[in-house]
CSV table of C-alpha atoms in Angstrom, one decimal:
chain,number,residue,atom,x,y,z
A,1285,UNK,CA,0.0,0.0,0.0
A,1286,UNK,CA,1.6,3.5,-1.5
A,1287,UNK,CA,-0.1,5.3,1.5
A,1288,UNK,CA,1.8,3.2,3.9
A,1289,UNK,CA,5.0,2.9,2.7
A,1290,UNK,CA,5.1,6.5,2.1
A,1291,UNK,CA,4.9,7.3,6.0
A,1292,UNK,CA,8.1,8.2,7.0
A,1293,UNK,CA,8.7,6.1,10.1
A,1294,UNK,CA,7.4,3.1,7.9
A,1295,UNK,CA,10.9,1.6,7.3
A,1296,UNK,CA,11.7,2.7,11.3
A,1297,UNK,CA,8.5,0.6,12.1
A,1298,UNK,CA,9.0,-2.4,9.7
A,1299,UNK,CA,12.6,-2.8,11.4
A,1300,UNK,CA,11.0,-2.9,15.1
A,1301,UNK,CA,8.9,-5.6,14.0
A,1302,UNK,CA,11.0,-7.7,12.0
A,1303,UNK,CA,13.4,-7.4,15.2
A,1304,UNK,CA,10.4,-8.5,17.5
A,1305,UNK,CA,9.4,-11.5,15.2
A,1306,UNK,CA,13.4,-12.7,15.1
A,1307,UNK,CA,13.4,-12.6,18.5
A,1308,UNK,CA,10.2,-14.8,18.9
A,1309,UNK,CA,11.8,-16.8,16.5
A,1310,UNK,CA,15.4,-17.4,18.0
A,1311,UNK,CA,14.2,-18.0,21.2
A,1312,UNK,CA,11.5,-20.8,20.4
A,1313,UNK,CA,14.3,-23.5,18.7
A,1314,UNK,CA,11.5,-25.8,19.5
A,1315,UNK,CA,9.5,-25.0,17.0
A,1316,UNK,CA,11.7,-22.9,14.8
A,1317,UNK,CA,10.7,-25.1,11.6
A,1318,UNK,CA,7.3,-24.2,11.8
A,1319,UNK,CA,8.0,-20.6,12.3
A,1320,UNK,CA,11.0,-20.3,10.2
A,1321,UNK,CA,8.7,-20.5,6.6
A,1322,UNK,CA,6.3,-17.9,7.3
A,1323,UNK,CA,9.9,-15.7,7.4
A,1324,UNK,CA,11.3,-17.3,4.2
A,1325,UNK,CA,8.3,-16.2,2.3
A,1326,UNK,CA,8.7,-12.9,3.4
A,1327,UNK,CA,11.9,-12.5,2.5
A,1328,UNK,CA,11.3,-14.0,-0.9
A,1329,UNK,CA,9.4,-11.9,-1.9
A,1330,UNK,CA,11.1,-8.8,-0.7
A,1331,UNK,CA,14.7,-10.6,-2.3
A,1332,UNK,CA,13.7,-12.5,-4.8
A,1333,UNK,CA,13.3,-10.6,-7.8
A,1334,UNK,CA,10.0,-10.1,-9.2
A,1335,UNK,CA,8.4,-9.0,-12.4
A,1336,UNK,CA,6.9,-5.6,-13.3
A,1337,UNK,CA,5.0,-4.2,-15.3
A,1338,UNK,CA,5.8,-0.5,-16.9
A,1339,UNK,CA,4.2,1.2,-19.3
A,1340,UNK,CA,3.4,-2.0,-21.1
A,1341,UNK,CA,7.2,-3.7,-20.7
A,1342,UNK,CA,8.5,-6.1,-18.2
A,1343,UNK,CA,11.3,-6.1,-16.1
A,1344,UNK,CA,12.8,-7.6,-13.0
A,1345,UNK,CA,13.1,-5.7,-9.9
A,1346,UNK,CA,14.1,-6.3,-6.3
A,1347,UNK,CA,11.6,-4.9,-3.9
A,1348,UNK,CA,13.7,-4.7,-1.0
A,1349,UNK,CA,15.8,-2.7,-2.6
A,1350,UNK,CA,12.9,0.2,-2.2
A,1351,UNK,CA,13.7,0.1,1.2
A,1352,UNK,CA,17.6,-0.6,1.5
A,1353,UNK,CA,17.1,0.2,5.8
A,1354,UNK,CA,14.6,-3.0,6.0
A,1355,UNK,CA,16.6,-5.0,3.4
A,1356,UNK,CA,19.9,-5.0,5.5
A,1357,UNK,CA,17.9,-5.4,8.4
A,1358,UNK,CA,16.6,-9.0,6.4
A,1359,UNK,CA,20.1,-10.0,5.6
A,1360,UNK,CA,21.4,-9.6,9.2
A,1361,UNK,CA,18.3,-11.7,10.4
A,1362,UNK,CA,19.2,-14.3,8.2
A,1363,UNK,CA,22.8,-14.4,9.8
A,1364,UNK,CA,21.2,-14.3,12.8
A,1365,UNK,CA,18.7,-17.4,12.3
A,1366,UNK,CA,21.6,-19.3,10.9
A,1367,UNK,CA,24.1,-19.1,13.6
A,1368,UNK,CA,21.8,-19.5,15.8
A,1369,UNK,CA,19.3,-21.9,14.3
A,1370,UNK,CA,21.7,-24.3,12.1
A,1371,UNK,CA,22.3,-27.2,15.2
A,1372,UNK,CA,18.5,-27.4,15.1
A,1373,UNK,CA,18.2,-31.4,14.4
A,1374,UNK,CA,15.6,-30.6,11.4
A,1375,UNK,CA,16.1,-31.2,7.8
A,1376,UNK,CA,13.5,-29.3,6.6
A,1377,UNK,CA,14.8,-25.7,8.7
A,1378,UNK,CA,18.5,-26.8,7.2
A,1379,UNK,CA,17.0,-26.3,3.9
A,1380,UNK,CA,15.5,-23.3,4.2
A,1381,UNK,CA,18.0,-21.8,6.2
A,1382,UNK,CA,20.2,-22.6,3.2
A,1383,UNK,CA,17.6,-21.1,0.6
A,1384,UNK,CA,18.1,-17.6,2.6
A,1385,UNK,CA,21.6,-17.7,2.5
A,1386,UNK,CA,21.3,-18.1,-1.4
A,1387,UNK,CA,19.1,-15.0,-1.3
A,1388,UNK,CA,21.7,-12.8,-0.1
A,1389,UNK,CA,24.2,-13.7,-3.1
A,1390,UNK,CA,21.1,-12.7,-5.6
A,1391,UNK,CA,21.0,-8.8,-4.2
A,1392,UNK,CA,23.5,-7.0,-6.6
A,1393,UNK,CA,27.0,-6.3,-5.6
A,1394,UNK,CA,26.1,-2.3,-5.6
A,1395,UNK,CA,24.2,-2.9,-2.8
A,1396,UNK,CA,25.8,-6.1,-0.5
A,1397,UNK,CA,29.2,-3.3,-1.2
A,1398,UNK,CA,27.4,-1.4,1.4
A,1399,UNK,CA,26.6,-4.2,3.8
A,1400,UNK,CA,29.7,-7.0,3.6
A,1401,UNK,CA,31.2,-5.7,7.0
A,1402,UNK,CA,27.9,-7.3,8.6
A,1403,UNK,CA,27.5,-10.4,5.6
A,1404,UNK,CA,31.4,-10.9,6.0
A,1405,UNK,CA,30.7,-11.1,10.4
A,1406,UNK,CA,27.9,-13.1,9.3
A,1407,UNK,CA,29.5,-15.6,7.6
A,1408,UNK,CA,32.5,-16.1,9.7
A,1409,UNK,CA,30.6,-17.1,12.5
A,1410,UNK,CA,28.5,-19.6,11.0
A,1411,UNK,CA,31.2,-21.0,9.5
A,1412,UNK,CA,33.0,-21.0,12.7
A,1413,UNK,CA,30.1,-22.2,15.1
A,1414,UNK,CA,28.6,-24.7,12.5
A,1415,UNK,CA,31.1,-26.2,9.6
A,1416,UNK,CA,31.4,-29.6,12.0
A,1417,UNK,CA,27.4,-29.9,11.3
A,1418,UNK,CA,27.8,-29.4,7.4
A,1419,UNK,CA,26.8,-32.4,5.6
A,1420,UNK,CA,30.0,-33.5,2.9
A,1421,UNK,CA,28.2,-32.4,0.2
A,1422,UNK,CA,27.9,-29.9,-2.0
A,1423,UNK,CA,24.9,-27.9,-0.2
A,1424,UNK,CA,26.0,-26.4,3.2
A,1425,UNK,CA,29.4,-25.8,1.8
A,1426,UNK,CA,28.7,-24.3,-1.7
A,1427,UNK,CA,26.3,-22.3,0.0
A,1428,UNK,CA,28.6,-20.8,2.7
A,1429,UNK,CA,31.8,-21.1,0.3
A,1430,UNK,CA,29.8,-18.4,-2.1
A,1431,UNK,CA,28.5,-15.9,0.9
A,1432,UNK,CA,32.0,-16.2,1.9
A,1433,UNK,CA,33.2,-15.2,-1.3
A,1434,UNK,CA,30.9,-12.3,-1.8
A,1435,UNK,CA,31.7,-11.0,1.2
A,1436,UNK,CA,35.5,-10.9,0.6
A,1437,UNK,CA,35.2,-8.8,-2.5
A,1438,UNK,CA,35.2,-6.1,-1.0
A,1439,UNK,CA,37.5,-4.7,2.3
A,1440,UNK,CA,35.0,-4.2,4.8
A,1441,UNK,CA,34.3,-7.9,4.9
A,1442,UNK,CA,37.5,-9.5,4.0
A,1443,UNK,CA,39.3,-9.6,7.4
A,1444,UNK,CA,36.3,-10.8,8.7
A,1445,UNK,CA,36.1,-13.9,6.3
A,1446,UNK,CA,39.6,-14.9,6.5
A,1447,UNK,CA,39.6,-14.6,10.2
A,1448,UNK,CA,36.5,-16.6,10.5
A,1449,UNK,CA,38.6,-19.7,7.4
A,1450,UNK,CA,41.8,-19.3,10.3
A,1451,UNK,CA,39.7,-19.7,13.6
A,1452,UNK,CA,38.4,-22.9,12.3
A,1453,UNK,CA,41.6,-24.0,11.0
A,1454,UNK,CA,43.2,-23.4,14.0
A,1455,UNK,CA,40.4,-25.2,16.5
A,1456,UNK,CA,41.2,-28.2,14.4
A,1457,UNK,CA,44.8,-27.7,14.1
A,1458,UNK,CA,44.5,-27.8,17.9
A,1459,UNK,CA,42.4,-30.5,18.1
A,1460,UNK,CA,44.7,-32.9,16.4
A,1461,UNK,CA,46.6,-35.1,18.7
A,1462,UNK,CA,50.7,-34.6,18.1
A,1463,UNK,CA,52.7,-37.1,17.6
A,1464,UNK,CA,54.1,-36.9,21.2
A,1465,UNK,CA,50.7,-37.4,22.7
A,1466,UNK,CA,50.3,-41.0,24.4
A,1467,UNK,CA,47.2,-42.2,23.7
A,1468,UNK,CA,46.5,-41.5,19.8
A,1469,UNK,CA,43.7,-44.1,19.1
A,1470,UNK,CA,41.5,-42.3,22.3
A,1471,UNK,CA,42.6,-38.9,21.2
A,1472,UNK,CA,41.3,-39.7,18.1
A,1473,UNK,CA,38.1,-41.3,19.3
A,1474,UNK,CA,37.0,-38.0,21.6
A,1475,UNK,CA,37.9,-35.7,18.2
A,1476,UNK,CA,35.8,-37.4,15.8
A,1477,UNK,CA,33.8,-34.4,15.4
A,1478,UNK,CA,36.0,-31.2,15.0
A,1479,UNK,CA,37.5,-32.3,11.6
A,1480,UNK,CA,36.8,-31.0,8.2
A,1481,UNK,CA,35.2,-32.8,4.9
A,1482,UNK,CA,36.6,-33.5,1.7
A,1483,UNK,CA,34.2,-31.0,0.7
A,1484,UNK,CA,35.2,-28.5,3.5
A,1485,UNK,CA,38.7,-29.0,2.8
A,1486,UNK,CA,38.5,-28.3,-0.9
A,1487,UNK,CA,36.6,-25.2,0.0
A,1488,UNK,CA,39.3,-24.3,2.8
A,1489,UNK,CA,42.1,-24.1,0.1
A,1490,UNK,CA,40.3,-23.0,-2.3
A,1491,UNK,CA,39.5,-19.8,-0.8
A,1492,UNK,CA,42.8,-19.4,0.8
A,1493,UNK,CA,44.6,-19.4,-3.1
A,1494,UNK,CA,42.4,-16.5,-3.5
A,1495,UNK,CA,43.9,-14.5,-0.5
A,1496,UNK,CA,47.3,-15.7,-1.1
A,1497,UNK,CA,47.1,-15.0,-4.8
A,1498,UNK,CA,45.5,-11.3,-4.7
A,1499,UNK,CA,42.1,-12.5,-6.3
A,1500,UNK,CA,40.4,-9.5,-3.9
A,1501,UNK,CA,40.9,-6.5,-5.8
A,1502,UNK,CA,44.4,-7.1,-5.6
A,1503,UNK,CA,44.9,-7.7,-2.4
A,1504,UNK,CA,48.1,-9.5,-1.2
A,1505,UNK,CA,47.9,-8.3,2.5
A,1506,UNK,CA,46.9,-12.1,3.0
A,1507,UNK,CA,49.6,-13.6,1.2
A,1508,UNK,CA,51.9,-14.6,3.9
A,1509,UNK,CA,49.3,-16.4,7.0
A,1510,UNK,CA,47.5,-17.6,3.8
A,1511,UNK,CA,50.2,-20.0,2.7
A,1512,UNK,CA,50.2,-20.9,6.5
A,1513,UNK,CA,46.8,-22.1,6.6
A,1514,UNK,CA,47.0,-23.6,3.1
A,1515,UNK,CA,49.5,-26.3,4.1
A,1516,UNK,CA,47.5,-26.8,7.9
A,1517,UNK,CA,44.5,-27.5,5.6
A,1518,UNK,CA,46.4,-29.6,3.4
A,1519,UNK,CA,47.9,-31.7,6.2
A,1520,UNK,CA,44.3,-32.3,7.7
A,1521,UNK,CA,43.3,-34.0,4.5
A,1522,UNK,CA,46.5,-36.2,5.1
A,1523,UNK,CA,45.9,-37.4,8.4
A,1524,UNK,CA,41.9,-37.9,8.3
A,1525,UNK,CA,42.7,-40.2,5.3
A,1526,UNK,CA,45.6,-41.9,7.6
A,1527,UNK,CA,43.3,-42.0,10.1
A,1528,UNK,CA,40.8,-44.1,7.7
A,1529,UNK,CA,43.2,-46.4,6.6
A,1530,UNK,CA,44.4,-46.9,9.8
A,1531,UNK,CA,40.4,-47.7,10.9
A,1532,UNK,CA,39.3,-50.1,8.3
A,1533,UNK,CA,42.5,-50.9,6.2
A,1534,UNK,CA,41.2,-49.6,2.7
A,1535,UNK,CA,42.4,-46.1,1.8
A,1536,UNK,CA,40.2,-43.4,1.7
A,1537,UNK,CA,40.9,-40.9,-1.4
A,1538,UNK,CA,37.7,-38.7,-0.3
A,1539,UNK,CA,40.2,-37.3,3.0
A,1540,UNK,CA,42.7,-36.1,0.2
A,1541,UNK,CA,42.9,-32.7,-1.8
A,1542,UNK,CA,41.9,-33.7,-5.2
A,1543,UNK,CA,45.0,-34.4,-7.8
A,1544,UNK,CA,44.8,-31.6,-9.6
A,1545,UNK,CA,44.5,-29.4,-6.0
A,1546,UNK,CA,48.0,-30.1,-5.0
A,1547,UNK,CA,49.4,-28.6,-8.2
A,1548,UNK,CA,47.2,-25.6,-7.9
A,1549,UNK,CA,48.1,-25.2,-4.8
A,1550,UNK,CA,52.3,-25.8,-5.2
A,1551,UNK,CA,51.8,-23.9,-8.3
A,1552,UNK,CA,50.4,-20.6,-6.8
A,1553,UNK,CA,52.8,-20.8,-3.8
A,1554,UNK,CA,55.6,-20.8,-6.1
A,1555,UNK,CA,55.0,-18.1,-8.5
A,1556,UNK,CA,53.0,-15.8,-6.0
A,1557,UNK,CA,55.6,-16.1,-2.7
A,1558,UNK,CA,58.4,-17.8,-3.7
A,1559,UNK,CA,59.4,-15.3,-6.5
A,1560,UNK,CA,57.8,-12.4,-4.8
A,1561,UNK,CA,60.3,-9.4,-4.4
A,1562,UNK,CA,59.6,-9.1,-0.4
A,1563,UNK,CA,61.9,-11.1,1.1
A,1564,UNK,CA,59.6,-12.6,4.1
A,1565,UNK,CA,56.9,-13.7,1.8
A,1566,UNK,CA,59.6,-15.9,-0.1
A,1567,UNK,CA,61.0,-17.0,2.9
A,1568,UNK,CA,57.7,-18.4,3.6
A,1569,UNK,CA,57.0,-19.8,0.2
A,1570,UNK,CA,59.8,-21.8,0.0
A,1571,UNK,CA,59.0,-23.0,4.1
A,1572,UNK,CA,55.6,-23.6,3.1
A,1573,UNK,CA,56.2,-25.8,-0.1
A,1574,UNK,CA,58.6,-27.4,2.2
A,1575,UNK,CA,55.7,-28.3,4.6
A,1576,UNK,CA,53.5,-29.8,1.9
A,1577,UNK,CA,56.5,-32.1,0.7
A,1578,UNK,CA,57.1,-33.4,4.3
A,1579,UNK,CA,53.2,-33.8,5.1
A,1580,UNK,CA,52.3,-35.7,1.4
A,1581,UNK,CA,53.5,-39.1,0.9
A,1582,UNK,CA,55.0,-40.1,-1.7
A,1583,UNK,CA,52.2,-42.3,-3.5
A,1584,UNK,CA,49.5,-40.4,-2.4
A,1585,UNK,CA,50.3,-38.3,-5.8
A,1586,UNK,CA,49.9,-39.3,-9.3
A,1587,UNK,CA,53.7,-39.2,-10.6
A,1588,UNK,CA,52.9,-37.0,-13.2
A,1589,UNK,CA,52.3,-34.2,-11.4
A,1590,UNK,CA,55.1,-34.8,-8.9
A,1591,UNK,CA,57.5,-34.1,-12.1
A,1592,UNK,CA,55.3,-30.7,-12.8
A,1593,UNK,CA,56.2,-29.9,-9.1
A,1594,UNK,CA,59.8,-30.5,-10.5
A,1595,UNK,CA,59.8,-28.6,-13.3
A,1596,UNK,CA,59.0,-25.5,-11.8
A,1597,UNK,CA,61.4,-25.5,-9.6
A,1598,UNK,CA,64.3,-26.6,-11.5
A,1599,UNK,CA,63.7,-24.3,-14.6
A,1600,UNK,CA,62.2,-21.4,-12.6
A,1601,UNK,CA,64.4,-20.3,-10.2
A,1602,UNK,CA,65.3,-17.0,-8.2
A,1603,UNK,CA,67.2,-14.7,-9.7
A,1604,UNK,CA,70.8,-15.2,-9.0
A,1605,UNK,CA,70.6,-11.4,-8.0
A,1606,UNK,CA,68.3,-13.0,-4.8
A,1607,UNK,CA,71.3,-14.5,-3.0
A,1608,UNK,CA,68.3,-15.7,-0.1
A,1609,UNK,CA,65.5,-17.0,-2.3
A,1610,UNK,CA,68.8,-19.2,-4.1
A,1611,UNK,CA,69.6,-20.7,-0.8
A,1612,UNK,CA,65.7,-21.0,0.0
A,1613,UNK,CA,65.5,-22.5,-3.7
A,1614,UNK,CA,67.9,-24.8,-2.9
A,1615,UNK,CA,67.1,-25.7,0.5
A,1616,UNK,CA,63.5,-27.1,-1.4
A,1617,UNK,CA,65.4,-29.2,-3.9
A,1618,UNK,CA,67.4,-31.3,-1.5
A,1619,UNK,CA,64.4,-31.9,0.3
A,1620,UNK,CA,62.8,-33.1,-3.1
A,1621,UNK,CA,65.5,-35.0,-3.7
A,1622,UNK,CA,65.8,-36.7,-0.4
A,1623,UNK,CA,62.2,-37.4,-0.4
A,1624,UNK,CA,61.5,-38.4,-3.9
A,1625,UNK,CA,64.2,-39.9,-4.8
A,1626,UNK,CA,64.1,-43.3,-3.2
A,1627,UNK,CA,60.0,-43.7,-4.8
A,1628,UNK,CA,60.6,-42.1,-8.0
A,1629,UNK,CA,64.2,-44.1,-9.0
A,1630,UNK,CA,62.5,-47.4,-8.8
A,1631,UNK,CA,60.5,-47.3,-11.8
A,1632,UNK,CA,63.1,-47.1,-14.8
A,1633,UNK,CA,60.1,-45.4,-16.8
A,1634,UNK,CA,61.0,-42.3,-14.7
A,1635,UNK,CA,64.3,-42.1,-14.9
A,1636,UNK,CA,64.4,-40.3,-17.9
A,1637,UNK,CA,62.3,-37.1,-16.2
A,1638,UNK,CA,64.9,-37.7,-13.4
A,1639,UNK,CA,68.0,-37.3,-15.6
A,1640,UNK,CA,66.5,-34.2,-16.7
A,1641,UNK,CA,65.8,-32.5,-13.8
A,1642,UNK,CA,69.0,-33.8,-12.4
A,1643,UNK,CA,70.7,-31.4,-14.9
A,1644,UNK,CA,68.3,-28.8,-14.5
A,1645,UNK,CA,69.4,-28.3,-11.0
A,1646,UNK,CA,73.3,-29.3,-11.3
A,1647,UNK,CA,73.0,-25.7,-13.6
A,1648,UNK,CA,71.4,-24.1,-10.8
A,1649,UNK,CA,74.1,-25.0,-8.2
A,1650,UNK,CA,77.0,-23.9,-10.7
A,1651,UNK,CA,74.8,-20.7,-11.0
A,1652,UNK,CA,75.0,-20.5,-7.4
A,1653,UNK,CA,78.9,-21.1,-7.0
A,1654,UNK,CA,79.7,-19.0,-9.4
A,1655,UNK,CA,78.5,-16.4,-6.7
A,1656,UNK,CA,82.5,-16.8,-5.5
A,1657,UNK,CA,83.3,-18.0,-2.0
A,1658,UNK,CA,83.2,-15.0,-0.3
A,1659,UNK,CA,79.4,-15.1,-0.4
A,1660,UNK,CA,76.7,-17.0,2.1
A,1661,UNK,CA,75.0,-18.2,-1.2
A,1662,UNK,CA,78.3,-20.1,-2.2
A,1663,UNK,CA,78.9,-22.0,1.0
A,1664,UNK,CA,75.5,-23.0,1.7
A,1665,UNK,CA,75.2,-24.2,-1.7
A,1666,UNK,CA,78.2,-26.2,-0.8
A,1667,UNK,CA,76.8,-27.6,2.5
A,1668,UNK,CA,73.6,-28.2,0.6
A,1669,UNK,CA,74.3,-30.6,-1.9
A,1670,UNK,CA,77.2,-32.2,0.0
A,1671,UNK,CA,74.7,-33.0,2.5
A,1672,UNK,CA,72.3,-34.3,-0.6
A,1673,UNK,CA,75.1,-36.7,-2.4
A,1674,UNK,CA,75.8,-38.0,1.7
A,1675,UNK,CA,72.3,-38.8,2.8
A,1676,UNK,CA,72.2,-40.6,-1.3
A,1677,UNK,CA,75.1,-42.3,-0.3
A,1678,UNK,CA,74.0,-44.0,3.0
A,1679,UNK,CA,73.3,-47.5,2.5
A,1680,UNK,CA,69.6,-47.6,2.8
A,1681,UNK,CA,68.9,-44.9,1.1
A,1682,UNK,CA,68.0,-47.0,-2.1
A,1683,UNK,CA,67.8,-50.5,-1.8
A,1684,UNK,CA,65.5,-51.2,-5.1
A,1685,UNK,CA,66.5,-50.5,-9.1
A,1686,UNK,CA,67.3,-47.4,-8.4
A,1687,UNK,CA,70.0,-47.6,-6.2
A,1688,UNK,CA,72.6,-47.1,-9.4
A,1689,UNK,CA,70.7,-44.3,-11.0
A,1690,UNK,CA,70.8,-42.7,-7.1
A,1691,UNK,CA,74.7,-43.2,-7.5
A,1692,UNK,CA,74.8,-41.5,-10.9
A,1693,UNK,CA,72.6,-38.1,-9.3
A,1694,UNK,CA,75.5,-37.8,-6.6
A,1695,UNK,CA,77.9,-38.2,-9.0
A,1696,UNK,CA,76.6,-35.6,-11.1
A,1697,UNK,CA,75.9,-33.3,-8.0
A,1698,UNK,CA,79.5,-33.8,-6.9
A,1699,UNK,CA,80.7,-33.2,-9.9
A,1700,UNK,CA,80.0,-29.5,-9.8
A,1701,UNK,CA,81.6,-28.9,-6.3
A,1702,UNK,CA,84.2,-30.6,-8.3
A,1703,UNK,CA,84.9,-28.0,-10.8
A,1704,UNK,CA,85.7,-25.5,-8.2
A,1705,UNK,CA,87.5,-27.1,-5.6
A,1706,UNK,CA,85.0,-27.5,-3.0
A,1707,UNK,CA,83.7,-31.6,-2.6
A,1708,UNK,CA,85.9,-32.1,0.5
A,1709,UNK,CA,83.0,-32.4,2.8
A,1710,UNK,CA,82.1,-35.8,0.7
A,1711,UNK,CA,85.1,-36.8,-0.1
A,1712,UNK,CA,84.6,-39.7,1.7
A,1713,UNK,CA,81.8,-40.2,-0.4
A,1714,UNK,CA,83.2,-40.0,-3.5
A,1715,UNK,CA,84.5,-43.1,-4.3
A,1716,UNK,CA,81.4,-45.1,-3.2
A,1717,UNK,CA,79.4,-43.0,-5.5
A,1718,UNK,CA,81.7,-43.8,-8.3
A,1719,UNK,CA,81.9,-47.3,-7.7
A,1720,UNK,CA,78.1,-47.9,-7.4
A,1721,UNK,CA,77.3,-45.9,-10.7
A,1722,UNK,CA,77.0,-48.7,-13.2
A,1723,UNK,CA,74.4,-47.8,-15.4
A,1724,UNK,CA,75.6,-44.6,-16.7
């Protein structure tokens, strides 16, 4: 009615009863899914958009949008019924508490600009106080993953949401027993409930590579604690599936980042922090790539894009310029090389990839000692891959068919120290190497 809504106090008035009726609502969980519809429709109609008819053409309008006071008034009492309403044991009220999330993403960005401080608050607490109710499918956590989204476009909201992804990573990162604790199998038992998804761990990481890679307006502020949370997220999917196998003997691929997640998620660290110009954020590049080598085993990767990991690093590196990002750099490829090495040797249809990379990163190092010996980048390149052809060299390292082809990397390794003088820290390795490498 034009009469009413043309009453100045009309919006002032429409506000106190809508904050009456939420109030009725929150504090009757008893029968909130009865109540909860006659609110949905309401909003519906005032979010939904609707068709109208001017002047004998149609279009679609919002009519909310008529009254922008009540509208954000709507959206905050739909935060509000959702944090407080989501634990109600009622399938039905889940749905339709779901349906009025979706209706805030429909409003258009020129208007949820002016409210994603409060949709960005929203959001982070539901996700905080509810993502250990979210089924694993694609409902609850699409729907939260895109209000979540939306609300990080824009400034107001964005601390808000990323604070909201790290306090639930770090209640679970807390809730995971260590490896000094000494009873694991009960720890495990009383945490069955504070763990993330698959699909709540593909939504983790995939919002966090949009922090870390400056998909919000530009915004790297996040870059660094990003990369932080990126590998806590990826070691959760690690040990819930270790946890599975452990349980019932059969490994289960749902607890792990999809395939092609661990290459997005290497690849981004690599060209966004490692060969950023800010010398903390590559610092913690290279420490978080690091992290996600230690926490991934070995077969729990297709091969294939183990060897992309590879390539990048060996044929992208620092600048020699970037004496610390070289050492980091470096630091990264003997931990590649002591960890893959020992899988990846065994299968003679790799060994061709190996070879390459093998010379890929022998350039790098007599990059790096050409730096002269008065430099730190020289003598921990030294201390580096002496310590790389000495671990190769342990019996045990290699036992399988790749124990020969492990003798020709050292020798190859050592081979550059060689040309300047500087292998007498595996010296005593030397000859063993030699003596193994028959097949090259």
């Amino acid at each position: 009615d034009e009469d009413i809504t043309s009453d100045p106090l009309f919006e002032h008035n429409s506000v106190f009863v809508l904050e009456l009726a939420a109030r009725l609502l929150i504090s009757n969980r008893a029968h909130a899914a009865e109540l909860y519809p006659i609110f949905l429709t309401k909003f519906q109609q005032l979010i939904s958009p609707q068709i109208e008819e001017t002047d004998g053409s149609s279009k679609n309008i919002i009519l909310g949008l008529k009254f922008p006071y009540i509208l954000e008034r709507i959206v905050v009492t739909i935060l509000r019924a959702c944090i407080h309403l989501f634990d109600v044991p009622e399938v039905c009220l889940r749905d339709q508490l779901n349906r009025s999330l979706n209706l805030i993403a429909t409003l258009p960005s020129s208007y949820t600009k002016a409210i994603n401080e409060r949709i960005g608050c929203g959001a982070a607490i539901i996700l905080r106080g509810c993502f250990y109710l979210f089924d694993d499918s694609s409902d609850d956590w699409s729907t939260i993953k895109g209000l979540l989204d939306l609300a990080a476009q824009d400034k107001s909201g964005r601390g808000f949401v990323f604070d909201g992804i790290a306090s639930v990573i770090d209640s679970i990162d807390y809730a995971i027993p260590s490896a000094g604790d000494g009873d694991m199998e009960n720890s495990d038992e009383n945490k069955n409930d504070v763990q993330l998804s698959k699909c709540g761990v593909e939504v983790m990481a995939s919002l966090l590579l949009k922090f870390m890679d400056g998909s919000y307006e530009d915004d790297v502020s996040f870059k660094v604690p990003s990369m932080t949370y990126i590998n806590k997220v990826y070691s959760f999917s690690q040990h819930f599936s270790d946890r599975a196998l452990a349980g019932d003997g059969s490994a289960n691929s749902n607890a792990h980042l999809q395939e092609n997640e661990f290459v997005t998620m290497v690849t981004a660290i690599y060209n966004d922090a490692c060969l950023a110009k800010d010398g903390a954020t590559v610092k913690k590049g290279f420490e978080s790539l690091q992290g996600l080598v230690l926490s991934t085993k070995v077969e729990s990767i297709p091969v294939a894009n183990w060897f992309t990991f590879l390539d990048l690093v060996a044929t992208n590196p620092p600048g020699i310029t970037s004496q610390e990002a070289r050492v980091c750099s470096l630091s990264l490829i003997g931990r590649l090389f002591l960890t893959l090495m020992p899988e990846l040797s065994n299968q003679k249809d790799n060994w061709s990839q190996l070879e390459d990379w093998t010379i890929s990163v022998a350039s790098i190092v007599s990059d790096n000692l050409q730096a002269g010996r008065a430099t730190s980048l020289f003598e921990t390149t030294v201390q580096t891959v002496t310590n790389i052809v000495n671990v190769m060299s342990m019996s045990g390292f290699n036992e399988g068919e790749g124990v020969n082809f492990c003798a020709w990397v050292g020798e190859t390794l050592l081979f550059e120290l060689e040309k300047v003088g500087a292998c007498g820290g595996a010296t005593s390795m030397i000859a063993a190497t030699r003596g193994n490498n028959n097949s090259k």
